[in-house]
Coordinates of C-alpha atoms in Angstrom, one line a residue:
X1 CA -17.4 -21.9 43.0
X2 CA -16.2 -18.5 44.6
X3 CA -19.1 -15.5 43.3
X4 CA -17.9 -13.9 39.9
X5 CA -17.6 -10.1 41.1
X6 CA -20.0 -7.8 39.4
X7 CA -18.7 -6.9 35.9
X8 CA -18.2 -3.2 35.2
X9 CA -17.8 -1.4 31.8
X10 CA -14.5 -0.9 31.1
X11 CA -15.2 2.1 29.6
X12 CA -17.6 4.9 30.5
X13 CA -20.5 5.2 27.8
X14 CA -19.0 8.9 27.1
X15 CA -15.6 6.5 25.9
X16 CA -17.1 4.3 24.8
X17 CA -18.9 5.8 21.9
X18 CA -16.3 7.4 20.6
X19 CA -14.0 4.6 20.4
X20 CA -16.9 2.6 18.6
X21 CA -17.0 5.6 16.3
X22 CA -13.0 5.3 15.7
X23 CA -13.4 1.0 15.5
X24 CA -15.8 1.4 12.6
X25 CA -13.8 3.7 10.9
X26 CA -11.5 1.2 11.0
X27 CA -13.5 -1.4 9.8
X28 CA -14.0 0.0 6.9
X29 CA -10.1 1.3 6.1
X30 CA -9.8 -2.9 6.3
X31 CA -11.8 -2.7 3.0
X32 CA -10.6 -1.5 -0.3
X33 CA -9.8 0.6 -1.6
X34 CA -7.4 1.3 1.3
X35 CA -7.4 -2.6 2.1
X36 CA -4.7 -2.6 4.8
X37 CA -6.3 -6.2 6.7
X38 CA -4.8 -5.8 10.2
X39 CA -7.2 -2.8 11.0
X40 CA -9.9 -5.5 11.0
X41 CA -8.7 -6.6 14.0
X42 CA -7.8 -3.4 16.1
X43 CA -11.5 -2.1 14.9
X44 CA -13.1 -5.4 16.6
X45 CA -10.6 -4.4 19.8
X46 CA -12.3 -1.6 19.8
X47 CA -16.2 -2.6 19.2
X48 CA -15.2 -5.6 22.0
X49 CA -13.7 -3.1 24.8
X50 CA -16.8 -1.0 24.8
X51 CA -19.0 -3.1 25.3
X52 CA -17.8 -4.9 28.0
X53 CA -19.8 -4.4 31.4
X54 CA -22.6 -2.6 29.6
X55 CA -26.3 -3.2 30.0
X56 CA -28.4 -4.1 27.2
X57 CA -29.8 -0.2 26.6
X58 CA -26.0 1.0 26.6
X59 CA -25.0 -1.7 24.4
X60 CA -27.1 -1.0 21.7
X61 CA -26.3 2.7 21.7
X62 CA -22.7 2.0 21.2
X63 CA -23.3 -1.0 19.0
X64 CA -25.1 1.7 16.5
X65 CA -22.2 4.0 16.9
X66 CA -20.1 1.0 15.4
X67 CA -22.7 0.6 12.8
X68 CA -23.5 3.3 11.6
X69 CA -19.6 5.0 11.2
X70 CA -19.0 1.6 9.7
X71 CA -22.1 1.4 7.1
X72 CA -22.0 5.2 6.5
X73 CA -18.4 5.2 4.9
X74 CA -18.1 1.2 3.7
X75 CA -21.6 1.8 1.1
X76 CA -21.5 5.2 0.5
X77 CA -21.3 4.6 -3.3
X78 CA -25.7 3.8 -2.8
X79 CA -25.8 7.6 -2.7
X80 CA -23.5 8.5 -6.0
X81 CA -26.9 8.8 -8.0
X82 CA -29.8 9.1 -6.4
X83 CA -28.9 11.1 -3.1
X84 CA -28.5 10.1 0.3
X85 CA -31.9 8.5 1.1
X86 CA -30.9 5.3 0.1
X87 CA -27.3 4.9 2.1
X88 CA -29.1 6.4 4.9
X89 CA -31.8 4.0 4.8
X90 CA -29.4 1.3 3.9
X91 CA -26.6 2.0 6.6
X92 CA -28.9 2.4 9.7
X93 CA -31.0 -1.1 8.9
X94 CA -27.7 -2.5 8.5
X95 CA -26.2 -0.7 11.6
X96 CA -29.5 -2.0 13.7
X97 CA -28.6 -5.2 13.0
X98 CA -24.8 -4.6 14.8
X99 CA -26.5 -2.8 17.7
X100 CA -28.5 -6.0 18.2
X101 CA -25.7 -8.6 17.7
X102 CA -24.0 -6.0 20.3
X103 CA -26.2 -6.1 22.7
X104 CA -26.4 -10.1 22.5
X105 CA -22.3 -9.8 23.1
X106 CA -22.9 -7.6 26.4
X107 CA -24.7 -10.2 27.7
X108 CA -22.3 -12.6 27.1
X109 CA -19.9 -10.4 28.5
X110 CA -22.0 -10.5 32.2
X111 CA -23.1 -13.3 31.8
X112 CA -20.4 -16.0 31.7
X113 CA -18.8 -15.0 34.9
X114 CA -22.2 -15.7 36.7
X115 CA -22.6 -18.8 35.4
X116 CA -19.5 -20.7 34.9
X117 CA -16.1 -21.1 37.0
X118 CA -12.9 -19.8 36.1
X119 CA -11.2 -22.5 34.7
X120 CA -12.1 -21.8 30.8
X121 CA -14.0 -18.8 31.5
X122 CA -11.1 -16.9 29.0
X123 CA -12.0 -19.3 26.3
X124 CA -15.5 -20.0 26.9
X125 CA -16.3 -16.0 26.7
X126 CA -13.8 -15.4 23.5
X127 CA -15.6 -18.8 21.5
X128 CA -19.3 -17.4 22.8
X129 CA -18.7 -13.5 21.8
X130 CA -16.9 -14.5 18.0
X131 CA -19.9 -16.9 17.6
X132 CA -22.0 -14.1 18.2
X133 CA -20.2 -11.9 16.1
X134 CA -20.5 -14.5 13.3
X135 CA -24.4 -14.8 13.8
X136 CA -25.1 -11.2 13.8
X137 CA -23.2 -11.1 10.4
X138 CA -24.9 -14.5 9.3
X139 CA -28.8 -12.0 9.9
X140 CA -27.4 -9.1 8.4
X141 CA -26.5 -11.6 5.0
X142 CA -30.0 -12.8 5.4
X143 CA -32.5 -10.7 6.4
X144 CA -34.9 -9.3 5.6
X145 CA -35.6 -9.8 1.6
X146 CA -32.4 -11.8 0.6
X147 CA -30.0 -10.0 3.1
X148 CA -27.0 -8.0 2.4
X149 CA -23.8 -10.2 3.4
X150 CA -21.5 -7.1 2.7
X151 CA -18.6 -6.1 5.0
X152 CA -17.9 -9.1 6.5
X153 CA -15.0 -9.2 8.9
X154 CA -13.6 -12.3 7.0
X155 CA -13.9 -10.7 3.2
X156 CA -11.6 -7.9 4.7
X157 CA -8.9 -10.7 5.4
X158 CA -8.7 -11.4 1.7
X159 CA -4.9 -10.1 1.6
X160 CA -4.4 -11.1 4.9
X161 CA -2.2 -14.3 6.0
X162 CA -5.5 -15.7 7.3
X163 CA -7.2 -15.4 3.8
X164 CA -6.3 -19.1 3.1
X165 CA -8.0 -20.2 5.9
X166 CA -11.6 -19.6 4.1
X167 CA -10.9 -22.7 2.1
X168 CA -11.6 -24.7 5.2
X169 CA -14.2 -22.8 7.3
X170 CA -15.8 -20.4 4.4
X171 CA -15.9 -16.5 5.5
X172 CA -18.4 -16.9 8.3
X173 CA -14.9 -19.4 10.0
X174 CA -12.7 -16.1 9.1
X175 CA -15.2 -13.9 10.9
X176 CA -14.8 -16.3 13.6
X177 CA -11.5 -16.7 13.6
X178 CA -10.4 -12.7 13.6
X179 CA -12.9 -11.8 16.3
X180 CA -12.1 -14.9 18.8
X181 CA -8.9 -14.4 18.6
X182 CA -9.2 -10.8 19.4
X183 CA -11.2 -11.4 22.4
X184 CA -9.1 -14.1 23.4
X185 CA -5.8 -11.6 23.9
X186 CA -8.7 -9.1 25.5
X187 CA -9.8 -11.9 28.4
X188 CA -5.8 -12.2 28.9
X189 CA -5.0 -8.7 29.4
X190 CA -8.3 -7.9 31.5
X191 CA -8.1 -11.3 33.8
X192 CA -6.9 -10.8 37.3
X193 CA -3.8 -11.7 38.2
X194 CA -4.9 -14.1 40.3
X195 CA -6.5 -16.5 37.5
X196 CA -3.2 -15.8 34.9
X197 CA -1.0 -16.9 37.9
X198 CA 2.7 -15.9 38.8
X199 CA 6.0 -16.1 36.7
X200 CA 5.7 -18.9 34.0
X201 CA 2.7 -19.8 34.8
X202 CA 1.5 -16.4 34.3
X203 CA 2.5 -16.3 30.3
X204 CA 1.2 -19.8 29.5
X205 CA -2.0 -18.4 28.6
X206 CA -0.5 -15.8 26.3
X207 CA 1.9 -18.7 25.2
X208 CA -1.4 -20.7 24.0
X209 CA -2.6 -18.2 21.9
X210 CA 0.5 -17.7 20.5
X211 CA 1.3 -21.2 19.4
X212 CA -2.4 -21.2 18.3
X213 CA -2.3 -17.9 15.8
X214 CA 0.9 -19.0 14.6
X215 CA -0.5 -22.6 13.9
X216 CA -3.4 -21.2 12.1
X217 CA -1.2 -18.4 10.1
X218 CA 0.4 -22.0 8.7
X219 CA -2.6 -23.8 7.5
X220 CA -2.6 -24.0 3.6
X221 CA -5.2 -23.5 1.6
X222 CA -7.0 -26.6 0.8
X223 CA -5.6 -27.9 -2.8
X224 CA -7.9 -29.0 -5.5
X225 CA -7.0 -30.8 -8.6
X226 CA -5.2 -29.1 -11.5
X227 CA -7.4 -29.9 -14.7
X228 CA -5.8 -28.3 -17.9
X229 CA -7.2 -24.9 -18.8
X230 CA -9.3 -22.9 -20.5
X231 CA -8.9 -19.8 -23.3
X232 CA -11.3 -17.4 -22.2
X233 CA -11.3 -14.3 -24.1
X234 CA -13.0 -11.2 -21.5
X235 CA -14.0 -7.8 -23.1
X236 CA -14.8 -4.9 -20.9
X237 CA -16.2 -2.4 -23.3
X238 CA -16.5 1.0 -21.0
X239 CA -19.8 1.6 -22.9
X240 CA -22.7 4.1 -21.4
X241 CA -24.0 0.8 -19.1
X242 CA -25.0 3.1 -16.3
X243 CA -28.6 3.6 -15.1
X244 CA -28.5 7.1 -15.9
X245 CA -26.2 7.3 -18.7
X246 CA -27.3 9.0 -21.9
X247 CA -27.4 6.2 -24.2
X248 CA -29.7 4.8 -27.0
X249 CA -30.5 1.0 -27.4
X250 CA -27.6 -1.1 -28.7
X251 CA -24.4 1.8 -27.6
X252 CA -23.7 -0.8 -25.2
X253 CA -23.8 -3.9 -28.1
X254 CA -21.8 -1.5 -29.9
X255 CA -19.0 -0.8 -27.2
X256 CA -18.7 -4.3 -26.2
X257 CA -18.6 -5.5 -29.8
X258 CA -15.9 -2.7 -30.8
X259 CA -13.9 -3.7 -27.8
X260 CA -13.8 -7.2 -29.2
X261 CA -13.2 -6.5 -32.7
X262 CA -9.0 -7.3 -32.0
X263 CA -10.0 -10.9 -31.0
X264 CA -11.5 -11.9 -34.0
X265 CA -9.4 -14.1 -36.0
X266 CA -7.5 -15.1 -32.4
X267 CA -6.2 -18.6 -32.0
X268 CA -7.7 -21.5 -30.0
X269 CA -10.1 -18.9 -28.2
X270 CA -12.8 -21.4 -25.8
X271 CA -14.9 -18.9 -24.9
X272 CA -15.7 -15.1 -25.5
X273 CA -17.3 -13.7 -22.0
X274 CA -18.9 -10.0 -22.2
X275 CA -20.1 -8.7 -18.9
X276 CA -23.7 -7.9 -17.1
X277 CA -25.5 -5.8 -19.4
X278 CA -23.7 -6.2 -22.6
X279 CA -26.5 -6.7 -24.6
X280 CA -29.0 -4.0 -24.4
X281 CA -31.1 -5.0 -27.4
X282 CA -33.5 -8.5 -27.6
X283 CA -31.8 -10.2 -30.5
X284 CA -34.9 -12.2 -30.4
X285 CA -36.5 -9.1 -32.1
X286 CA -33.6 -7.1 -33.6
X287 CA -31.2 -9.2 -36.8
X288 CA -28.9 -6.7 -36.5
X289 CA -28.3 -8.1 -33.1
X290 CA -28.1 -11.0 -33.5
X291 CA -26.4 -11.1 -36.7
X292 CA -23.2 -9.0 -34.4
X293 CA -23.5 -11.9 -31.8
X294 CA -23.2 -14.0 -34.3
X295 CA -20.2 -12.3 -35.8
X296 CA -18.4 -12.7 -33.1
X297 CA -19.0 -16.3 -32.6
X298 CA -17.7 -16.8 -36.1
X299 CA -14.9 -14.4 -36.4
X300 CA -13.3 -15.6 -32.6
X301 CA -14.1 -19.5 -33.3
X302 CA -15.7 -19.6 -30.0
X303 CA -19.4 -19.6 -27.8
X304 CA -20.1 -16.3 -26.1
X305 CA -21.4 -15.9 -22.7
X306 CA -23.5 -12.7 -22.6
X307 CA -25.8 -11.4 -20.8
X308 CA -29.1 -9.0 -21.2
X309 CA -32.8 -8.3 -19.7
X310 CA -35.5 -10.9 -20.5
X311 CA -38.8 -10.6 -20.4
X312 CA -41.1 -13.4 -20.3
X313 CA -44.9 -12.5 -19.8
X314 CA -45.3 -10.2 -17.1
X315 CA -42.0 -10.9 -15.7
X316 CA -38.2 -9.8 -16.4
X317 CA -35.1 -12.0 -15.7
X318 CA -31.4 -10.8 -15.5
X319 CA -30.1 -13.4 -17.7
X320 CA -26.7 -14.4 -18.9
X321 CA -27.1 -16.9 -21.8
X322 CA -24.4 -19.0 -24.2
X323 CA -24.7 -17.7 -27.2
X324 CA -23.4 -19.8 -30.8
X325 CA -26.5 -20.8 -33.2
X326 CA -28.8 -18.7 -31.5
X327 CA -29.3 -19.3 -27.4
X328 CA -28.2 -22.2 -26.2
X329 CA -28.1 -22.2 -22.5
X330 CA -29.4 -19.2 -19.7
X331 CA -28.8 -18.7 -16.3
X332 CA -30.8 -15.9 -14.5
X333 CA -29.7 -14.1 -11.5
X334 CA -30.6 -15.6 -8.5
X335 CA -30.4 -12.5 -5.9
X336 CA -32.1 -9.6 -7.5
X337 CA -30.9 -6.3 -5.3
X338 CA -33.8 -5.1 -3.6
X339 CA -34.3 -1.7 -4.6
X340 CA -32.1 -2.0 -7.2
X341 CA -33.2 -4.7 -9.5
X342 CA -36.8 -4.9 -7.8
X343 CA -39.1 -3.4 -4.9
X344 CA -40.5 -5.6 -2.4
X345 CA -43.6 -4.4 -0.8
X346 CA -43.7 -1.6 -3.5
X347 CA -47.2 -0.2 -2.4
X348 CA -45.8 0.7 1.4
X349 CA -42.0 2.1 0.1
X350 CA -44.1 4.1 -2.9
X351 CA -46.1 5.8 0.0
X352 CA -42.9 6.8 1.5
X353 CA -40.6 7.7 -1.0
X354 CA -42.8 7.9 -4.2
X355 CA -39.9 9.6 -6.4
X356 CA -37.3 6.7 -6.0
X357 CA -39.1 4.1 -5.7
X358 CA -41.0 5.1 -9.1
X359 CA -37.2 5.2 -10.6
X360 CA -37.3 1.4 -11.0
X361 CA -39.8 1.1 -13.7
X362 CA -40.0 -3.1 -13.6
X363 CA -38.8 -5.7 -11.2
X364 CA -36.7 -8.5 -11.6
X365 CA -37.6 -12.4 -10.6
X366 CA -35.4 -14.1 -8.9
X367 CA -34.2 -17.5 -10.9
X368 CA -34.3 -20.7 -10.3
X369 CA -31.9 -22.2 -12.9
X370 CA -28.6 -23.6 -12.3
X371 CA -25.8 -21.3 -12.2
X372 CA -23.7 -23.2 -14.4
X373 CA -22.9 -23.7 -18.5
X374 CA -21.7 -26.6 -20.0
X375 CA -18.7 -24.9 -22.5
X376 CA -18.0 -27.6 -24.9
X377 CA -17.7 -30.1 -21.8
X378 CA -16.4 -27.6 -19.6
X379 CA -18.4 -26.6 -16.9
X380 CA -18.0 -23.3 -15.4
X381 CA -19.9 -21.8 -12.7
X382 CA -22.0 -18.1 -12.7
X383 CA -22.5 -15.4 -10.7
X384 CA -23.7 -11.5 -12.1
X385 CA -23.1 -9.0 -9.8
X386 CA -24.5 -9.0 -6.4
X387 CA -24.6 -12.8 -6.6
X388 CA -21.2 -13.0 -5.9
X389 CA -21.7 -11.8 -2.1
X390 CA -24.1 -15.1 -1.8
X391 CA -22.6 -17.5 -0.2
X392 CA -25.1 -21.2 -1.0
X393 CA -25.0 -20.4 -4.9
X394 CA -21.5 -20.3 -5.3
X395 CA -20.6 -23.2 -3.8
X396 CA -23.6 -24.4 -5.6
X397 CA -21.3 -24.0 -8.7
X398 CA -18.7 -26.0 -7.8
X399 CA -20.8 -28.8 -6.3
X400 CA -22.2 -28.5 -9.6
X401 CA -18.9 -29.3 -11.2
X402 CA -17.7 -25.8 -12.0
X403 CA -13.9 -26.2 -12.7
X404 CA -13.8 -22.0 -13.0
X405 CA -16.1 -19.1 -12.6
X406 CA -17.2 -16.5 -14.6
X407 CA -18.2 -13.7 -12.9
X408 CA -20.6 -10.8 -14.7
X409 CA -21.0 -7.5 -13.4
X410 CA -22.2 -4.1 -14.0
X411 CA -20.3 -1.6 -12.1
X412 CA -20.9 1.4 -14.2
X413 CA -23.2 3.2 -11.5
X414 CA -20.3 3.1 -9.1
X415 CA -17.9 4.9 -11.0
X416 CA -15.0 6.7 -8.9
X417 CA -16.3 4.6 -5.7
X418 CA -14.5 1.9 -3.8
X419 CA -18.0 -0.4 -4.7
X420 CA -16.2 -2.2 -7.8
X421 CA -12.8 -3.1 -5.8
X422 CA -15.0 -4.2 -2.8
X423 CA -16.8 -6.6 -5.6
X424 CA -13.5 -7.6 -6.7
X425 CA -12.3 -8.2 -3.1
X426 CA -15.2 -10.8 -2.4
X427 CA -13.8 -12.5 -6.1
X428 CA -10.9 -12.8 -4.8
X429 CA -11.7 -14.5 -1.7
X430 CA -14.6 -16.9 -3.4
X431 CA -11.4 -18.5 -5.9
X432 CA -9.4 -19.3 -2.3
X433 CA -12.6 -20.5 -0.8
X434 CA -13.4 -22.9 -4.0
X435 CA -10.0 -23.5 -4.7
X436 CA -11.0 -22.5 -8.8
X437 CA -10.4 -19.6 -11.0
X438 CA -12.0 -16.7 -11.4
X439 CA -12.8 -14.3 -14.3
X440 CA -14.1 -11.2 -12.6
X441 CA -15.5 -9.0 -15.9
X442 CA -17.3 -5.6 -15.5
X443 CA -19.0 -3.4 -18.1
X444 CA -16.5 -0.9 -17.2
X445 CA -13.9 -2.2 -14.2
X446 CA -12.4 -3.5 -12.5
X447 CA -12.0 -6.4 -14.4
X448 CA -9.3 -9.2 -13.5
X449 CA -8.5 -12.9 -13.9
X450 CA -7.9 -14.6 -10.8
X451 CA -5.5 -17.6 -10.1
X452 CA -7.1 -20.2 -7.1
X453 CA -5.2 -18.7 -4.6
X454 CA -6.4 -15.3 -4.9
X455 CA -3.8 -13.7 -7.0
X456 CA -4.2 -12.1 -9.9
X457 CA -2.9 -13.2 -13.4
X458 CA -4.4 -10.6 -15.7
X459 CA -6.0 -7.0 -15.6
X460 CA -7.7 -4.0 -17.2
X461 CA -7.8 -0.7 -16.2
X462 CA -11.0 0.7 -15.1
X463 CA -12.8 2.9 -17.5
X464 CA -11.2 2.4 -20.6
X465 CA -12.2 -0.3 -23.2
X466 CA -10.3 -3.3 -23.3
X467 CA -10.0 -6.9 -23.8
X468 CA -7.8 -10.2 -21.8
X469 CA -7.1 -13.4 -23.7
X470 CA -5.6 -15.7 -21.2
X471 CA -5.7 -19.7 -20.4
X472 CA -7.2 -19.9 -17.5
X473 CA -6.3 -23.1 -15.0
X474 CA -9.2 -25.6 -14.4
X475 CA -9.4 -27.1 -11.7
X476 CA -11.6 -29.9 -9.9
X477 CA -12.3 -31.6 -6.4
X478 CA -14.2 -29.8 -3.8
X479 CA -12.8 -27.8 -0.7
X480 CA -14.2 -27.9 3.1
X481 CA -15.5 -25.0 2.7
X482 CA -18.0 -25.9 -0.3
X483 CA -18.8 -29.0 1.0
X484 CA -19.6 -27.8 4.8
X485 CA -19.4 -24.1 4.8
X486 CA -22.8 -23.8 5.5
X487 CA -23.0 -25.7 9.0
X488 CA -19.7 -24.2 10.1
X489 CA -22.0 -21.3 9.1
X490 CA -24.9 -22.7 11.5
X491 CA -23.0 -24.2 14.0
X492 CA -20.8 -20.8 14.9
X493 CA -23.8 -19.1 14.6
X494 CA -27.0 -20.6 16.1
X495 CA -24.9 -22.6 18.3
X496 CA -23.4 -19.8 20.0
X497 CA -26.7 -18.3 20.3
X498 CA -28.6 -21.2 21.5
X499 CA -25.1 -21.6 24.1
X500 CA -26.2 -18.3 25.4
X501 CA -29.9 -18.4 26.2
X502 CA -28.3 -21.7 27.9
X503 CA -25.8 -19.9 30.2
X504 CA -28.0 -16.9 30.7
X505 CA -30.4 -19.5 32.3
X506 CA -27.7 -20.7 34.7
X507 CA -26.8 -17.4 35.2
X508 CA -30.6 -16.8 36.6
X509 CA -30.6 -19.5 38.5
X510 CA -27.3 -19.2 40.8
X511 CA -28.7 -15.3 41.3
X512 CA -31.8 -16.6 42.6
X513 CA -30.5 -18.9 44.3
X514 CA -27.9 -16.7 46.3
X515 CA -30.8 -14.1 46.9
X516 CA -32.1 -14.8 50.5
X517 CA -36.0 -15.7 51.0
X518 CA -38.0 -12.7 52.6

């Protein structure tokens, strides 16, 4: 095998910064609320270009540049009410985490030529730096306390021709699928002419990725089972359900019960839904809560599917619960948001930011129960708020036996931000990837009904009171993605890690072994 010559950044580290600057700007215009998809992929063009040829110290400066202009614009809603600490805080953990998976993807870069021939070398590099791309994304969803699986590369596909795809390979396959082939058309265009070849043979290369993008643009998504449908009747009340809004126990049990007062007395209604927060009395301990809950179960002919703070001992629960007689099933959130919902390692954060941190007066425990409810022989799966980003406990849902979701959130915080129509972006791409329905409900928007393939069959406007009364397609059977999404998840990931510690080993060894004995 002839020696690889010595691999160069393409761009000088004064470039290249910059134009990882301009790639995560990018990024995040792939998100709502601008959502325009292809910018996914010139943004990883971008992030992939300048890091080609570096070292590991360069790498991780230029992988933070990405980061950070990414992080600082795509979860700027964390400062809306409590300043800037938090999205500062948030954005360069988050960014440290690219910087790392960047500086895995230099090596990658120098070291495949070392240690491999160049028959496959264009394939073997794209499959090894999307992999990595997919695990760096895989520790950021993980890591540390929960993770924070936002701004995925995949979730910005959702209106995207490869959006189907997620049905098959779950968002971590997207991920991989946007980045490899991006750094497949990058190995074409930088190879030398003397490994494309002359005249035809010259453009088969580009002809293979063509024939494969266009093959993959054709893939359905996978189809599950119709199973008749359900009347779910979803009130968005707009009531003061914000952290800081001026409110008194039971405004929000007032809006949300006002909002539904049209419904009462509506026909062959299955089940009322009201959103994360909706009740913000015990109705344990108040009648006149429990005697409107009960109203409304009576005057819509239907269970409702609420949801409110419970305390039990010492420790609080975000729980949803089915009310008809009384409680009847609960479901408590199974990803509190750390510092949001709870502090881990309160003692050390209170030393540093004793103001904020004494803001959030209790913490939440994470649950352990199902996240499903039984609605008159109807199972439908759960999710409040951040839950949704979590990849295991949906698919949980529909292995389960969820025939639809019911998703509850609290956006009210977020007001005027892009964070509610991100949310809604990741519902979107969970009812492709499950193949189900969802019913996406928010104290105050965006709220939406969501057909299996990712359109949408019925809306409210953000901010204003409201309700939606729609039959809602069931359906059954179980896609790729539920069933496996998990080791694609793995196997992308870890496998493209371990592949590397494996090829920078080979890569050691021909050096050494072309370095002459003293």
């Amino acid at each position: 095998m002839p020696p690889a010559p010595a691999t160069r950044p393409l761009l000088p580290l004064w470039a290249a910064i910059p134009a990882s600057v301009l790639g995560g700007v990018l990024l995040d215009v792939s998100f709502p609320s601008v959502g325009w998809w292809p910018m996914a992929f010139a943004a990883v063009a971008l992030a992939l270009v300048s890091l080609i040829g570096r070292r590991v110290g360069s790498a991780l400066v230029v992988g933070m540049a990405f980061g950070l202009a990414f992080y600082l614009l795509n979860v700027d809603f964390t400062a809306e009410w409590v300043g800037p600490l938090p999205w500062i805080a948030l954005s360069v953990l988050e960014a440290a985490f690219v910087a790392g998976g960047a500086a895995l993807i230099a090596l990658a870069y120098r070291w495949v030529p070392r240690a491999t021939s160049r028959r496959g070398r264009v394939m073997l590099t794209s499959g090894l730096v999307a992999g990595l791309w997919t695990a760096r994304e895989a520790v950021n969803g993980g890591f540390p306390y929960g993770g924070f699986p936002w701004g995925r590369v995949g979730t910005s596909q959702v209106s995207g021709p490869f959006a189907e795809l997620v049905s098959w390979i779950g968002t971590a396959g997207v991920t991989f699928i946007v980045v490899g082939l991006v750094a497949v058309g990058i190995e074409l265009v930088r190879a030398p002419r003397r490994d494309r070849g002359n005249g035809v043979r010259g453009l088969l290369p580009v002809a293979v990725l063509a024939v494969v993008a266009t093959a993959l643009l054709l893939v359905p998504a996978w189809a599950t089972t119709p199973a008749g449908s359900l009347r779910v009747a979803g009130v968005q009340g707009n009531g003061p359900a914000g952290y800081f809004d001026d409110r008194q126990a039971g405004d929000v049990l007032e809006s949300q019960y006002e909002a539904t007062l049209p419904l009462f007395g509506a026909e062959d209604v299955d089940v009322v839904l009201w959103p994360e927060g909706s009740v913000d009395v015990d109705p344990d301990g108040s009648p006149a809560a429990a005697a409107a809950l009960d109203r409304v179960v009576r005057e819509v002919g239907a269970p409702l599917v609420a949801n409110r703070i419970d305390q039990r001992g010492d420790e609080y629960f975000n729980m949803s619960f089915l009310w008809r007689d009384g409680i009847e099933q609960t479901y408590d959130k199974r990803n509190p948001v750390p510092f949001g919902e709870y502090v881990p390692d309160r003692a050390f954060y209170a030393a540093i930011a004793p103001d904020l941190i004494g803001m959030i007066g209790r913490d939440y425990t994470p649950g352990t129960t199902p996240p499903v409810f039984d609605i008159d022989g109807t199972l439908a799966g759960l999710a409040i708020c951040f839950d949704v980003i979590y990849d295991a406990l949906v698919w949980e849902g529909a292995r389960e036996g969820a025939r639809v979701y019911l998703f509850q959130t609290n956006n009210a915080d977020f007001r005027g931000t892009d964070e509610n129509l991100q949310q809604l972006a990741v519902a979107r791409l969970r009812a492709i990837e499950t193949g189900r329905s969802v019913v996406n409900l928010s104290t105050v928007g965006t709220s939406q009904v969501i057909a299996p393939d990712g359109s949408t069959i019925e809306g409210l406007p953000a901010d204003e009171p409201g309700h939606m009364l729609t039959d809602v397609p069931l359906r059954t059977g179980l896609t790729p993605a539920v069933i496996a999404g998990g080791w694609v998840n793995a196997l992308l990931s870890w496998g493209s890690v371990a592949l590397l510690a494996g090829i920078g080993v080979v890569a050691r060894r021909r050096r050494n072994a072309k370095t002459p004995a003293p």
